[in-house]
Amino acid sequence: MITTIGTRLWHYLPLVILAIVWEAVVKFGLVSTAVLPALSDVLLAWWRLLEGGDLWVNGAASLYRGGVGLLLAILVGGVIGVAMAWWKPARAAMSPIVEIFYPLPKSALIPVTALWLGFGDMSKILLIFLGCMPPVVLGAFNGARGSERTLVWSARSLGASRLRVLWDVVIPSAMPELLNGIRTAMALAFVLLVSSELIVARQGFGYLIGFLGDGGNYEGMFAVTLTVALIGFAADRLYQMAQNRALRWRE
Amino acid sequence: MARVDDILLSQTGPRPSRASAVMRAGLWHVAAWTPVIVLLIAWELFARSGLVTPFSLPTLSSVLERILDDAMSGELLLNLAVTLWRALAGFVIAAVLGILLGVAIARSAWTRWFFDPIISVGFPMPKIAFLPMFILWLGFFDLSKITMIAFNTIFPVVTATVIGIQGVDREIIWSARNLGTSERRLLWDILLPASLPAILTGLQVALPIALIVGILTEMAMGGYGIGAAMQGASRFADSRGVFAGILEIAAVGYVLVKGMAILRRRLLVWHQEALEPTTV
């Protein structure tokens, strides 16, 4: 127990060193506080934002937008991807469209969704939905395509209906790739969310960062930036843990 | 990505027989793109039908006309050049530094100890949130934009390089050492070529990120570029300008991603993966 904590600490020591260096260069006056607020002041500002409720209100708005958009992208994208692998006409119709949309820099959609739906929740949800769909579609498609022919044939020869094979064989074997696609989509969702809020919004983490920065409250700006970064990191780690649990059946 | 594209493309039709292979391949190529053409025609018809206002969805023809106008006035070329310059400058900086750092991490225990937690925590972070910080430190111009692009794209390059070098067959390294290879020659003649497929995969992940972030910095800070032009058009409710920007940037993204896939094939002619049939 103690050794594992020790190795953990040793592993993350560089981050602690960075934090100490940050605090030290500001406290010793090597860097002006107008450029880099001290870490301790940032933590203080973070606590004040937490207490004042600003962080909760804006955080809830961001997580709601990101969550709904991502969920829709997973549902619709997963269905499209599996359909493309399962049904030839769907593949013929969709694959060139996916090929065009996949390399589109998704940030280009921000002005369009703002044009259609304004500056509120709906434009962000649409943006994240559209932006996150390509990786999910591709993951589901590659996964479902990769399901072993022999498994499908055996299931069919044992009398399983096509739908049954889809549900019991194709979708489970599509899972690993689909889950990887969703992980990419999640990272993309954070980027699109924060940046669209930075550019056009009246609420959300990105808005709060821009608002505090414009007001010259750099401690607050750094605090919110680090909060968003840590939430993105934590979400990815939790997702990875859940993914490993969900795929335990694969040896 | 190349692999995925291959799968998508190779599935669009049966392989033509040897006889009229060229012509049939050409026909299949056109036929495979029918859905895109249908989509574009549907856009034009839907926009003309009166079900949507020209503000929400301008007709495709008017958007193309707009692109042509911008091309004539030289504005398109300027914005394209500025966007590409920033994205590629950031990408190249990230590629060089990322490969160097990746080699250092893979080869030296101390570098690994120091950078491993930083990379593994930094990779999944939405680094775009740091944009206002970069503006505060580096100002509104190219310097902050290019730095932001490099900062966002370096992580996949480092990770891919580390994975590539650590995956090199030990016995090859041992035999090279046994034959008296210097560390430098080991790196240039063995480690880098052997990990090139992995490094290229990292670069293929990084390139679209460079473009996404480049567009975002332009939207947030202005100062020419396609992103800035789109944001300006959006602010003045000029929907044709917005859609023109989308088409332009989609074309840029498509060309860059395809170009990267072609470059990969060129660089890896000697590698096993080049033997697999490709249609890119």
CSV table of N, CA, C and O in Angstrom, one decimal, chain A residues 104-112 127 131 188 191-192 195 199, chain B residues 208-209 211-217 219 230 246 249:
chain,number,residue,atom,x,y,z
A,104,LEU,N,-13.3,18.0,-42.4
A,104,LEU,CA,-13.7,19.4,-42.2
A,104,LEU,C,-13.3,19.9,-40.8
A,104,LEU,O,-13.7,19.2,-39.8
A,105,PRO,N,-12.5,20.9,-40.7
A,105,PRO,CA,-12.2,21.5,-39.4
A,105,PRO,C,-13.5,21.9,-38.7
A,105,PRO,O,-14.2,22.8,-39.1
A,106,LYS,N,-13.9,21.1,-37.7
A,106,LYS,CA,-15.2,21.3,-37.1
A,106,LYS,C,-15.5,22.7,-36.5
A,106,LYS,O,-16.6,23.1,-36.4
A,107,SER,N,-14.4,23.4,-36.2
A,107,SER,CA,-14.6,24.8,-35.7
A,107,SER,C,-15.3,25.7,-36.7
A,107,SER,O,-15.9,26.7,-36.3
A,108,ALA,N,-15.2,25.3,-38.0
A,108,ALA,CA,-15.8,26.1,-39.0
A,108,ALA,C,-17.4,26.2,-38.8
A,108,ALA,O,-18.0,27.0,-39.4
A,109,LEU,N,-17.9,25.2,-38.1
A,109,LEU,CA,-19.4,25.2,-37.9
A,109,LEU,C,-19.9,26.2,-36.9
A,109,LEU,O,-21.1,26.4,-36.8
A,110,ILE,N,-19.0,26.8,-36.1
A,110,ILE,CA,-19.4,27.7,-35.0
A,110,ILE,C,-20.3,28.8,-35.6
A,110,ILE,O,-21.4,29.1,-35.1
A,111,PRO,N,-19.8,29.6,-36.6
A,111,PRO,CA,-20.6,30.7,-37.1
A,111,PRO,C,-21.9,30.2,-37.7
A,111,PRO,O,-22.9,30.9,-37.6
A,112,VAL,N,-22.0,29.0,-38.3
A,112,VAL,CA,-23.2,28.6,-38.9
A,112,VAL,C,-24.2,28.3,-37.8
A,112,VAL,O,-25.4,28.7,-37.9
A,127,LEU,N,-23.9,22.3,-32.6
A,127,LEU,CA,-22.4,22.3,-32.9
A,127,LEU,C,-21.7,21.1,-32.5
A,127,LEU,O,-21.0,20.4,-33.2
A,131,GLY,N,-20.3,18.2,-34.8
A,131,GLY,CA,-18.8,18.0,-34.7
A,131,GLY,C,-18.4,16.6,-34.2
A,131,GLY,O,-17.4,16.1,-34.7
A,188,LEU,N,-13.2,16.1,-28.5
A,188,LEU,CA,-13.6,17.1,-29.5
A,188,LEU,C,-14.7,18.0,-28.9
A,188,LEU,O,-14.8,19.2,-29.1
A,191,VAL,N,-13.4,20.7,-26.7
A,191,VAL,CA,-12.8,21.8,-27.4
A,191,VAL,C,-13.8,22.7,-28.1
A,191,VAL,O,-13.8,23.9,-28.0
A,192,LEU,N,-14.8,22.1,-28.7
A,192,LEU,CA,-15.8,22.8,-29.4
A,192,LEU,C,-16.6,23.6,-28.4
A,192,LEU,O,-17.0,24.8,-28.6
A,195,SER,N,-14.5,26.6,-26.9
A,195,SER,CA,-14.1,27.6,-27.9
A,195,SER,C,-15.4,28.4,-28.4
A,195,SER,O,-15.3,29.6,-28.5
A,199,ILE,N,-16.1,32.4,-28.0
A,199,ILE,CA,-16.4,33.3,-29.1
A,199,ILE,C,-17.7,33.9,-29.1
A,199,ILE,O,-17.9,35.1,-29.2
B,208,PRO,N,-5.1,17.8,-38.7
B,208,PRO,CA,-6.4,18.4,-38.6
B,208,PRO,C,-6.6,19.3,-37.4
B,208,PRO,O,-7.3,20.3,-37.4
B,209,ILE,N,-5.9,18.9,-36.3
B,209,ILE,CA,-6.0,19.7,-35.0
B,209,ILE,C,-5.4,21.1,-35.3
B,209,ILE,O,-6.0,22.1,-34.9
B,211,LEU,N,-5.4,22.7,-38.0
B,211,LEU,CA,-6.4,23.5,-38.8
B,211,LEU,C,-7.6,23.9,-37.9
B,211,LEU,O,-8.0,25.1,-38.0
B,212,ILE,N,-8.1,23.0,-37.1
B,212,ILE,CA,-9.2,23.4,-36.2
B,212,ILE,C,-8.8,24.5,-35.3
B,212,ILE,O,-9.5,25.5,-35.2
B,213,VAL,N,-7.6,24.4,-34.7
B,213,VAL,CA,-7.2,25.4,-33.7
B,213,VAL,C,-6.9,26.7,-34.4
B,213,VAL,O,-7.2,27.8,-33.9
B,214,GLY,N,-6.3,26.6,-35.6
B,214,GLY,CA,-6.0,27.8,-36.4
B,214,GLY,C,-7.2,28.6,-36.7
B,214,GLY,O,-7.3,29.8,-36.4
B,215,ILE,N,-8.3,27.9,-37.1
B,215,ILE,CA,-9.6,28.6,-37.4
B,215,ILE,C,-10.1,29.2,-36.1
B,215,ILE,O,-10.6,30.4,-36.2
B,216,LEU,N,-10.0,28.5,-35.0
B,216,LEU,CA,-10.5,29.0,-33.8
B,216,LEU,C,-9.8,30.3,-33.3
B,216,LEU,O,-10.5,31.2,-32.9
B,217,THR,N,-8.5,30.3,-33.4
B,217,THR,CA,-7.8,31.5,-33.0
B,217,THR,C,-8.2,32.7,-33.8
B,217,THR,O,-8.3,33.8,-33.4
B,219,MET,N,-11.0,33.1,-35.3
B,219,MET,CA,-12.4,33.5,-35.0
B,219,MET,C,-12.4,34.3,-33.7
B,219,MET,O,-13.1,35.3,-33.5
B,230,MET,N,-15.0,34.4,-41.7
B,230,MET,CA,-16.3,33.8,-41.3
B,230,MET,C,-16.9,34.5,-40.1
B,230,MET,O,-18.1,34.7,-40.1
B,246,ILE,N,-17.2,28.0,-45.1
B,246,ILE,CA,-17.3,26.5,-44.8
B,246,ILE,C,-16.8,25.7,-46.0
B,246,ILE,O,-16.0,24.8,-45.8
B,249,ILE,N,-13.0,26.1,-46.3
B,249,ILE,CA,-12.2,25.4,-45.3
B,249,ILE,C,-12.4,23.9,-45.4
B,249,ILE,O,-11.4,23.2,-45.1
